[in-house]
CSV table of C-alpha atoms and ligand atoms in Angstrom, one decimal:
chain,number,residue,atom,x,y,z
A,1,MET,CA,172.2,170.0,90.8
A,2,HIS,CA,171.2,167.3,89.1
A,3,ILE,CA,169.4,164.1,90.9
A,4,LEU,CA,169.0,161.0,89.6
A,5,VAL,CA,165.9,160.1,92.1
A,6,THR,CA,164.3,156.4,91.0
A,7,GLY,CA,161.1,154.6,91.7
A,8,GLY,CA,159.5,158.6,91.2
A,9,ALA,CA,156.2,157.3,89.4
A,10,GLY,CA,155.8,155.3,92.8
A,11,PHE,CA,153.8,156.2,96.1
A,12,ILE,CA,157.1,157.8,98.4
A,13,GLY,CA,158.8,158.5,95.3
A,14,SER,CA,156.3,160.8,93.9
A,15,HIS,CA,156.2,162.7,96.9
A,16,VAL,CA,160.0,163.7,96.9
A,17,VAL,CA,159.8,164.5,93.3
A,18,ARG,CA,157.2,167.1,94.2
A,19,HIS,CA,159.1,168.3,97.2
A,20,PHE,CA,162.4,168.9,95.3
A,21,LEU,CA,161.4,170.7,92.9
A,22,LYS,CA,159.6,172.8,95.1
A,23,ALA,CA,162.0,173.3,97.7
A,24,HIS,CA,165.1,173.7,95.9
A,25,PRO,CA,164.2,175.7,92.2
A,26,ASP,CA,167.9,175.4,91.4
A,27,CYS,CA,167.8,171.9,91.4
A,28,THR,CA,166.8,169.7,88.4
A,29,ILE,CA,165.2,165.6,88.8
A,30,THR,CA,165.3,163.1,86.9
A,31,ASN,CA,162.8,160.2,87.6
A,32,LEU,CA,164.2,156.7,86.4
A,33,ASP,CA,161.0,154.0,86.9
A,34,SER,CA,159.9,150.9,84.8
A,35,LEU,CA,156.5,151.8,85.8
A,36,THR,CA,155.9,148.6,87.3
A,37,TYR,CA,152.0,147.9,88.6
A,38,ALA,CA,153.2,149.9,91.6
A,39,GLY,CA,154.2,153.1,89.0
A,40,ASN,CA,151.8,155.1,88.0
A,41,LEU,CA,152.9,159.0,86.2
A,42,ALA,CA,149.4,160.4,86.9
A,43,ASN,CA,151.3,160.7,90.2
A,44,LEU,CA,153.0,163.0,89.0
A,45,SER,CA,151.0,164.4,86.6
A,46,ASP,CA,151.4,168.6,88.1
A,47,VAL,CA,154.9,168.9,87.4
A,48,GLU,CA,155.0,166.7,84.0
A,49,GLN,CA,155.4,169.9,82.1
A,50,ASN,CA,158.2,171.4,84.5
A,51,PRO,CA,161.5,172.4,82.9
A,52,ARG,CA,163.4,170.8,85.7
A,53,TYR,CA,161.9,167.7,85.2
A,54,ARG,CA,162.0,164.7,83.1
A,55,PHE,CA,160.6,161.4,83.0
A,56,ILE,CA,162.7,158.3,82.1
A,57,LYS,CA,161.4,154.6,81.7
A,58,GLY,CA,163.9,152.3,82.3
A,59,ASP,CA,164.7,149.3,84.5
A,60,ILE,CA,167.3,149.3,87.6
A,61,THR,CA,168.5,145.5,86.8
A,62,ASP,CA,169.6,146.9,83.5
A,63,ALA,CA,173.1,147.4,84.5
A,64,PRO,CA,174.2,148.2,81.1
A,65,PHE,CA,171.9,150.8,80.2
A,66,LEU,CA,172.7,152.1,84.5
A,67,VAL,CA,176.3,152.5,82.8
A,68,LYS,CA,174.9,154.3,79.6
A,69,LEU,CA,172.5,157.0,81.6
A,70,PHE,CA,175.2,157.7,83.9
A,71,GLU,CA,177.7,158.7,81.5
A,72,GLU,CA,175.4,160.9,79.7
A,73,SER,CA,173.3,162.5,82.1
A,74,ARG,CA,176.1,163.3,84.8
A,75,PHE,CA,174.4,163.3,88.0
A,76,ASP,CA,175.5,165.1,91.0
A,77,GLY,CA,173.3,162.9,93.1
A,78,VAL,CA,171.1,159.7,93.6
A,79,ILE,CA,167.8,159.4,95.9
A,80,HIS,CA,166.9,155.5,95.1
A,81,LEU,CA,163.4,154.4,95.6
A,82,ALA,CA,163.0,151.9,93.0
A,83,ALA,CA,162.2,148.9,94.6
A,84,GLU,CA,159.7,146.2,95.2
A,85,SER,CA,158.1,147.2,98.7
A,86,HIS,CA,154.6,145.1,99.5
A,87,VAL,CA,155.7,142.2,102.0
A,88,ASP,CA,152.6,140.2,101.0
A,89,ARG,CA,154.0,140.0,97.0
A,90,SER,CA,157.5,139.1,98.8
A,91,ILE,CA,156.1,135.9,100.3
A,92,ALA,CA,154.0,134.7,97.1
A,93,ASN,CA,157.2,135.8,94.8
A,94,PRO,CA,160.5,136.3,96.8
A,95,THR,CA,162.8,136.5,93.5
A,96,GLU,CA,161.5,139.0,92.2
A,97,PHE,CA,162.2,141.1,95.4
A,98,VAL,CA,166.4,139.9,94.7
A,99,ILE,CA,166.5,140.5,91.6
A,100,THR,CA,164.9,144.3,91.9
A,101,ASN,CA,166.1,145.1,95.4
A,102,VAL,CA,169.4,143.5,96.2
A,103,LEU,CA,170.8,143.2,91.9
A,104,GLY,CA,168.7,146.6,91.2
A,105,THR,CA,170.5,148.4,93.7
A,106,VAL,CA,173.8,146.9,93.4
A,107,ASN,CA,174.0,148.1,89.3
A,108,LEU,CA,172.8,151.6,90.6
A,109,LEU,CA,175.9,151.7,93.1
A,110,ASN,CA,178.2,149.7,90.0
A,111,ALA,CA,177.2,153.1,87.5
A,112,ALA,CA,176.9,155.6,90.4
A,113,ARG,CA,180.8,154.4,91.2
A,114,ALA,CA,182.2,154.5,87.5
A,115,ALA,CA,180.2,157.4,86.1
A,116,TRP,CA,181.5,159.3,89.5
A,117,LYS,CA,185.5,157.6,89.1
A,118,SER,CA,187.5,160.9,88.8
A,119,SER,CA,185.7,162.4,92.2
A,120,PHE,CA,183.7,161.9,94.7
A,121,GLU,CA,183.7,165.0,95.9
A,122,GLY,CA,180.4,166.6,96.1
A,123,LYS,CA,178.5,163.5,94.8
A,124,ARG,CA,175.7,161.8,97.1
A,125,PHE,CA,174.4,158.4,96.4
A,126,TYR,CA,171.0,158.1,99.0
A,127,HIS,CA,169.6,154.8,100.1
A,128,ILE,CA,165.7,154.9,100.9
A,129,SER,CA,165.6,151.6,103.3
A,130,THR,CA,163.0,150.8,105.5
A,131,ASP,CA,162.4,150.0,110.1
A,132,GLU,CA,161.3,146.2,108.5
A,133,VAL,CA,165.1,145.7,108.3
A,134,TYR,CA,165.3,145.4,112.3
A,135,GLY,CA,163.2,143.1,112.9
A,136,SER,CA,160.3,142.7,115.0
A,137,LEU,CA,160.2,144.1,118.6
A,138,GLY,CA,158.4,142.9,121.3
A,139,LYS,CA,155.8,145.5,123.8
A,140,ASP,CA,158.8,147.6,124.8
A,141,GLY,CA,162.0,149.5,123.2
A,142,LEU,CA,162.5,151.1,119.6
A,143,PHE,CA,164.7,150.7,116.5
A,144,THR,CA,167.7,152.8,117.0
A,145,GLU,CA,170.5,153.1,114.3
A,146,GLU,CA,172.3,150.4,116.5
A,147,THR,CA,169.4,147.2,116.5
A,148,PRO,CA,171.4,144.7,115.2
A,149,TYR,CA,169.8,143.5,111.2
A,150,ASP,CA,166.9,140.5,111.6
A,151,PRO,CA,164.9,141.1,108.8
A,152,HIS,CA,161.8,137.8,108.3
A,153,SER,CA,160.2,138.3,105.4
A,154,PRO,CA,161.6,138.3,101.9
A,155,TYR,CA,161.0,142.0,101.5
A,156,SER,CA,162.8,142.9,104.4
A,157,ALA,CA,165.3,140.8,103.5
A,158,SER,CA,166.6,142.0,100.3
A,159,LYS,CA,166.2,145.3,101.7
A,160,ALA,CA,168.6,144.4,104.3
A,161,SER,CA,170.6,143.0,101.8
A,162,SER,CA,170.9,146.2,100.0
A,163,ASP,CA,171.6,148.7,102.6
A,164,HIS,CA,174.6,146.2,103.4
A,165,PHE,CA,175.7,146.4,99.8
A,166,VAL,CA,175.4,150.4,100.1
A,167,ARG,CA,177.6,150.4,103.6
A,168,ALA,CA,180.1,148.0,101.6
A,169,TYR,CA,180.0,149.7,98.7
A,170,HIS,CA,181.1,152.9,101.4
A,171,ASP,CA,183.6,151.2,102.8
A,172,THR,CA,185.3,149.1,100.2
A,173,PHE,CA,185.1,152.0,97.4
A,174,GLY,CA,184.5,155.2,99.5
A,175,LEU,CA,181.6,155.6,97.7
A,176,PRO,CA,179.6,158.8,99.6
A,177,VAL,CA,176.8,157.3,101.0
A,178,VAL,CA,173.8,158.2,103.6
A,179,ILE,CA,170.9,155.4,104.5
A,180,SER,CA,167.9,156.2,106.3
A,181,ASN,CA,165.6,153.6,107.0
A,182,CYS,CA,161.7,155.0,107.9
A,183,SER,CA,158.8,153.3,109.5
A,184,ASN,CA,155.2,152.8,107.3
A,185,ASN,CA,154.3,155.6,105.3
A,186,TYR,CA,150.4,157.1,104.6
A,187,GLY,CA,148.9,159.9,102.5
A,188,SER,CA,148.1,160.0,99.1
A,189,TYR,CA,148.7,158.0,95.4
A,190,GLN,CA,150.0,155.3,97.9
A,191,PHE,CA,148.6,152.1,95.7
A,192,PRO,CA,145.9,150.6,97.6
A,193,GLU,CA,147.1,146.8,98.2
A,194,LYS,CA,148.7,148.6,101.5
A,195,LEU,CA,146.8,148.7,104.6
A,196,ILE,CA,145.8,152.5,104.5
A,197,PRO,CA,144.5,152.9,100.8
A,198,LEU,CA,142.9,149.2,100.2
A,199,PHE,CA,140.7,149.8,103.6
A,200,ILE,CA,139.5,153.2,102.3
A,201,ASN,CA,138.6,151.8,98.5
A,202,ASN,CA,136.7,148.7,100.5
A,203,ILE,CA,134.8,150.6,102.8
A,204,CYS,CA,134.0,153.2,99.7
A,205,ARG,CA,132.9,149.8,97.7
A,206,LYS,CA,131.4,148.2,100.7
A,207,ARG,CA,133.7,145.4,101.0
A,208,PRO,CA,135.3,143.3,103.0
A,209,LEU,CA,137.9,144.8,105.4
A,210,PRO,CA,140.7,142.0,106.3
A,211,VAL,CA,142.2,141.5,109.4
A,212,TYR,CA,145.3,139.6,109.5
A,213,GLY,CA,145.5,137.3,113.0
A,214,LYS,CA,143.7,139.3,115.6
A,215,GLY,CA,145.0,142.9,114.3
A,216,GLU,CA,147.0,143.2,117.7
A,217,ASN,CA,150.3,144.1,115.2
A,218,ILE,CA,151.9,147.6,115.6
A,219,ARG,CA,153.1,150.2,113.5
A,220,ASP,CA,154.4,153.6,113.6
A,221,TRP,CA,152.7,155.6,110.9
A,222,LEU,CA,154.0,158.7,109.5
A,223,TRP,CA,152.5,161.0,106.8
A,224,VAL,CA,154.8,160.8,103.3
A,225,VAL,CA,155.1,164.2,103.1
A,226,ASP,CA,157.5,164.3,106.0
A,227,HIS,CA,159.1,161.6,104.9
A,228,ALA,CA,160.2,164.1,101.9
A,229,GLN,CA,161.3,166.6,104.1
A,230,ALA,CA,163.2,164.3,105.7
A,231,ILE,CA,164.7,163.3,102.8
A,232,ASP,CA,165.5,165.8,101.8
A,233,VAL,CA,166.9,167.1,105.1
A,234,ILE,CA,169.5,164.0,104.9
A,235,PHE,CA,170.4,164.1,101.3
A,236,HIS,CA,171.7,167.9,102.1
A,237,ARG,CA,173.0,167.8,105.7
A,238,GLY,CA,173.2,164.2,106.4
A,239,LYS,CA,176.7,162.7,107.1
A,240,THR,CA,178.4,160.6,104.9
A,241,GLY,CA,178.5,157.3,105.9
A,242,GLU,CA,175.8,157.5,108.3
A,243,THR,CA,172.1,156.0,108.8
A,244,TYR,CA,169.3,158.4,110.2
A,245,ASN,CA,166.1,156.4,111.1
A,246,ILE,CA,162.7,157.9,110.0
A,247,GLY,CA,159.7,157.8,112.1
A,248,GLY,CA,156.3,159.5,113.5
A,249,HIS,CA,156.0,158.2,117.2
A,250,ASN,CA,153.3,156.8,116.1
A,251,GLU,CA,152.3,153.5,117.0
A,252,TRP,CA,148.9,152.0,116.5
A,253,THR,CA,147.5,148.6,116.9
A,254,ASN,CA,146.1,147.9,113.4
A,255,ILE,CA,143.0,147.6,114.7
A,256,ASP,CA,142.9,150.6,116.5
A,257,LEU,CA,144.0,152.1,113.7
A,258,ILE,CA,141.2,150.4,111.6
A,259,LEU,CA,138.7,151.8,114.0
A,260,LEU,CA,139.3,155.2,113.6
A,261,LEU,CA,139.3,154.8,109.9
A,262,CYS,CA,135.7,153.7,110.4
A,263,ARG,CA,134.9,156.5,112.1
A,264,ILE,CA,136.5,159.1,110.1
A,265,MET,CA,134.5,157.8,106.9
A,266,ASN,CA,131.7,156.9,108.7
A,267,GLU,CA,131.2,160.6,108.6
A,268,LYS,CA,132.7,161.5,105.1
A,269,LEU,CA,130.4,159.4,103.7
A,270,GLY,CA,127.1,159.8,106.0
A,271,ARG,CA,127.2,156.5,107.1
A,272,GLN,CA,125.4,155.2,110.5
A,273,PRO,CA,128.0,154.8,113.3
A,274,GLY,CA,129.1,151.7,113.0
A,275,GLU,CA,128.6,150.6,109.9
A,276,SER,CA,131.7,150.9,108.3
A,277,GLU,CA,133.4,148.8,111.0
A,278,ALA,CA,130.3,146.1,110.3
A,279,LEU,CA,132.6,145.5,107.3
A,280,ILE,CA,135.5,144.4,109.3
A,281,THR,CA,136.6,140.5,109.2
A,282,TYR,CA,139.1,138.6,110.3
A,283,VAL,CA,141.4,136.7,108.2
A,284,THR,CA,144.4,134.0,108.1
A,285,ASP,CA,147.3,136.1,109.5
A,286,ARG,CA,150.3,137.3,107.3
A,287,ALA,CA,153.3,134.4,107.3
A,288,GLY,CA,156.0,136.1,109.2
A,289,HIS,CA,154.1,138.9,110.3
A,290,ASP,CA,155.9,141.4,112.7
A,291,LEU,CA,154.6,142.2,115.9
A,292,ARG,CA,155.5,145.9,116.6
A,293,TYR,CA,157.5,148.7,114.5
A,294,ALA,CA,158.1,151.4,116.1
A,295,ILE,CA,161.8,154.4,115.5
A,296,ASP,CA,163.9,156.0,117.3
A,297,SER,CA,164.1,159.0,115.1
A,298,SER,CA,165.9,160.9,117.9
A,299,LYS,CA,169.4,161.3,116.2
A,300,LEU,CA,168.0,162.7,113.2
A,301,GLN,CA,166.0,165.4,115.5
A,302,ARG,CA,169.1,165.8,117.4
A,303,GLU,CA,171.2,166.1,114.5
A,304,LEU,CA,169.7,167.5,112.0
A,305,GLY,CA,166.5,169.3,113.4
A,306,TRP,CA,163.9,167.2,111.6
A,307,VAL,CA,160.5,166.4,113.5
A,308,PRO,CA,156.8,165.3,111.9
A,309,SER,CA,154.8,168.2,111.2
A,310,ILE,CA,151.1,167.0,111.7
A,311,SER,CA,149.2,164.8,114.0
A,312,PHE,CA,148.1,161.3,112.7
A,313,GLU,CA,144.5,162.0,113.1
A,314,LYS,CA,145.1,165.4,111.1
A,315,GLY,CA,147.1,163.0,108.3
A,316,LEU,CA,144.5,160.6,108.1
A,317,GLU,CA,142.0,163.0,107.5
A,318,LEU,CA,144.0,164.4,104.7
A,319,THR,CA,144.3,161.3,103.3
A,320,VAL,CA,141.5,160.0,102.8
A,321,ASP,CA,139.9,163.6,101.2
A,322,TRP,CA,142.4,162.9,99.2
A,323,TYR,CA,141.0,159.2,97.8
A,324,LEU,CA,137.8,160.0,98.0
A,325,GLY,CA,138.4,163.6,95.9
A,326,ASN,CA,140.2,161.1,93.3
A,327,HIS,CA,137.8,158.4,92.4
A,328,GLU,CA,139.1,158.1,88.5
A,329,TRP,CA,143.1,157.6,89.9
A,330,LEU,CA,141.9,154.8,92.5
A,331,ASN,CA,139.4,153.2,89.7
A,332,ASN,CA,142.2,153.0,87.5
A,333,VAL,CA,145.0,151.6,89.2
A,334,THR,CA,141.8,148.9,90.9
A,335,SER,CA,141.6,147.6,87.9
A,336,GLY,CA,142.8,145.1,84.8
A,337,SER,CA,146.1,142.9,86.9
A,338,TYR,CA,145.4,144.9,90.0
A,339,GLN,CA,142.2,143.0,90.3
A,340,HIS,CA,144.0,139.2,89.8
A,341,TYR,CA,146.2,140.6,92.7
A,342,TYR,CA,143.6,140.7,94.8
A,343,ASP,CA,141.7,137.5,93.7
A,344,ARG,CA,144.5,135.9,94.4
A,345,MET,CA,145.5,137.6,97.5
A,346,TYR,CA,142.3,137.3,99.4
A,347,GLY,CA,139.8,134.9,97.6
A,348,GLY,CA,139.2,132.1,99.9
A,349,ARG,CA,141.4,133.7,102.5
A,350,GLN,CA,138.6,134.4,105.6
A,351,GLU,CA,137.7,132.4,108.2
B,1,NAD,P1,156.1,151.9,95.6
B,1,NAD,O1,156.2,150.0,94.9
B,1,NAD,O2,154.8,152.5,95.6
B,1,NAD,O3,156.7,152.3,94.4
B,1,NAD,C1,158.1,151.4,94.0
B,1,NAD,C2,158.5,152.2,92.4
B,1,NAD,O4,159.4,151.3,92.2
B,1,NAD,C3,157.4,151.9,91.4
B,1,NAD,O5,157.1,153.3,90.6
B,1,NAD,C4,157.6,150.9,90.5
B,1,NAD,O6,157.4,151.6,89.6
B,1,NAD,C5,159.8,151.1,90.6
B,1,NAD,N1,160.2,150.4,90.3
B,1,NAD,C6,160.1,148.9,90.4
B,1,NAD,N2,161.0,148.4,90.2
B,1,NAD,C7,161.6,149.0,89.3
B,1,NAD,C8,162.9,148.2,88.7
B,1,NAD,N3,163.0,147.2,88.3
B,1,NAD,N4,163.3,149.6,87.8
B,1,NAD,C9,162.8,150.8,87.7
B,1,NAD,N5,161.6,151.3,88.6
B,1,NAD,C10,161.0,150.2,89.7
B,1,NAD,O7,156.6,151.9,96.5
B,1,NAD,P2,156.8,153.1,97.6
B,1,NAD,O8,156.4,152.4,99.3
B,1,NAD,O9,156.6,154.3,97.4
B,1,NAD,O10,158.3,152.6,98.8
B,1,NAD,C11,159.9,153.6,98.4
B,1,NAD,C12,160.7,153.2,98.4
B,1,NAD,O11,160.5,153.4,100.0
B,1,NAD,C13,161.0,151.5,99.1
B,1,NAD,O12,162.3,151.5,98.6
B,1,NAD,C14,160.9,151.1,100.0
B,1,NAD,O13,161.2,150.1,100.3
B,1,NAD,C15,160.9,152.1,100.9
B,1,NAD,N6,159.7,152.4,102.1
B,1,NAD,C16,158.4,152.1,102.1
B,1,NAD,C17,157.8,152.3,102.9
B,1,NAD,C18,156.4,152.5,103.0
B,1,NAD,O14,155.8,152.4,103.7
B,1,NAD,N7,156.0,152.7,101.9
B,1,NAD,C19,159.0,152.9,104.1
B,1,NAD,C20,160.1,152.6,104.2
B,1,NAD,C21,160.6,152.8,103.4
B,2,DAU,O1,157.5,149.9,108.1
B,2,DAU,C1,157.6,150.0,106.8
B,2,DAU,C2,157.5,149.4,105.5
B,2,DAU,O2,156.0,149.4,106.2
B,2,DAU,C3,157.4,149.4,104.5
B,2,DAU,O3,159.0,149.3,104.3
B,2,DAU,C4,157.1,148.8,103.5
B,2,DAU,O4,157.2,148.9,101.9
B,2,DAU,C5,155.3,148.9,103.6
B,2,DAU,O5,154.8,148.6,102.3
B,2,DAU,C6,155.0,149.3,105.4
B,2,DAU,O6,154.8,147.0,105.3
B,2,DAU,P1,153.6,146.8,106.2
B,2,DAU,O7,153.6,145.4,105.8
B,2,DAU,O8,154.2,147.0,107.3
B,2,DAU,O9,152.3,147.7,105.6
B,2,DAU,P2,151.0,146.9,104.7
B,2,DAU,O10,150.2,147.9,104.2
B,2,DAU,O11,150.6,145.6,104.0
B,2,DAU,O12,150.3,146.8,106.5
B,2,DAU,C7,150.5,146.9,107.7
B,2,DAU,C8,149.9,145.8,108.8
B,2,DAU,O13,148.0,145.9,108.7
B,2,DAU,C9,150.0,144.8,108.6
B,2,DAU,O14,150.6,144.6,109.8
B,2,DAU,C10,150.1,144.0,108.1
B,2,DAU,C11,147.6,144.3,108.6
B,2,DAU,N1,147.3,143.9,107.1
B,2,DAU,C12,147.8,144.6,105.9
B,2,DAU,C13,147.0,144.6,105.2
B,2,DAU,C14,147.6,144.8,103.5
B,2,DAU,C15,145.8,143.8,107.6
B,2,DAU,O15,145.5,143.6,108.3
B,2,DAU,N2,145.1,143.6,106.0
B,2,DAU,C16,145.8,143.8,104.5
B,2,DAU,O16,145.0,143.8,103.7
């Protein structure tokens, strides 16, 4: 099987590429990525020599390029992860999210539809989406596949829109699609603008830990390796036209998570209890900040037998160990343009 993975140089995409190459010796992977600030070929340095892997630098917003690529490459399946993925950046620059996440997805749907027009038999277009499309929960309840869409940030609105287009191509043209909506991922190779790697980096450097609002927002955290495994199961055995929710059954308030992270980091860095905690700084809340996300992934468990493999405490410790063992990776991605973003984002945001 020849699979096109978009966004394979990013955080989740790099784990998906690595997982598929290892788990499926019969598959060939083409990784299409435009290498934005979030894309990094170092994330896949361990597989770049694999004869079943090739990287193509290209942009999903370039429709003629995609049509040509599909004509030349004869893909059997697409796993579409390429996106602008950070909520704070979407608040600063919404249009970029519409262009990449909505237009880019429609371009890919068009290219797949054109290339597969003689027969959709054996083909699959898998769109990777987020639980943020469902909006925000109160204290109770879980997002199911039937929860109505109610996005609040430009990021989640763009992902919701792309999900609707994917379903529309199934319903209108019969394109064999499948969609999954996943909760917050954590693990190695995540760009340090997202909560966990940002805070690991800041604790290492003894920089303030900018907690939005009161730190009471709740997220449902899933180890990225478990997400890659779920993607494998859904890609191969999910029902065409269906949606699957993926989550960790693992809800944490931001502040409790940060306190756990501080404790782990104090131990790993040989610091006194309370030393990292002293870096916690409450800052202005994120605009439109969703209070709580929590996923009901019982459909995925019931129909395809997937469950997360490790506890959060274990996964978080593995993640901390990875960042502490990969200072060079962290230094490379936190230099240059990222520094400008950081100054723009957090300069003057303290309270
Ligand atoms: P990421 O930001 O780490 O990676 C995105 C990748 O897409 C990068 O390699 C980037 O270079 C590439 N890309 C961006 N614009 C592109 C374009 N125009 N053309 C080609 N490539 C482009 O993101 P991530 O956290 O790995 O998320 C991957 C996907 O999973 C996204 O669709 C995101 O919405 C979804 N998702 C993420 C999470 C999470 O917790 N990170 C949870 C659920 C769903
Ligand atoms: O739920 C899935 C989504 O999870 C994905 O679709 C997104 O791509 C991914 O970025 C993530 O979105 P969040 O906004 O939940 O993740 P983030 O790491 O940005 O923030 C997690 C929580 O921590 C959130 O409540 C905001 C808070 N936060 C974040 C940052 C970066 C802070 O308090 N301080 C910070 O500096």
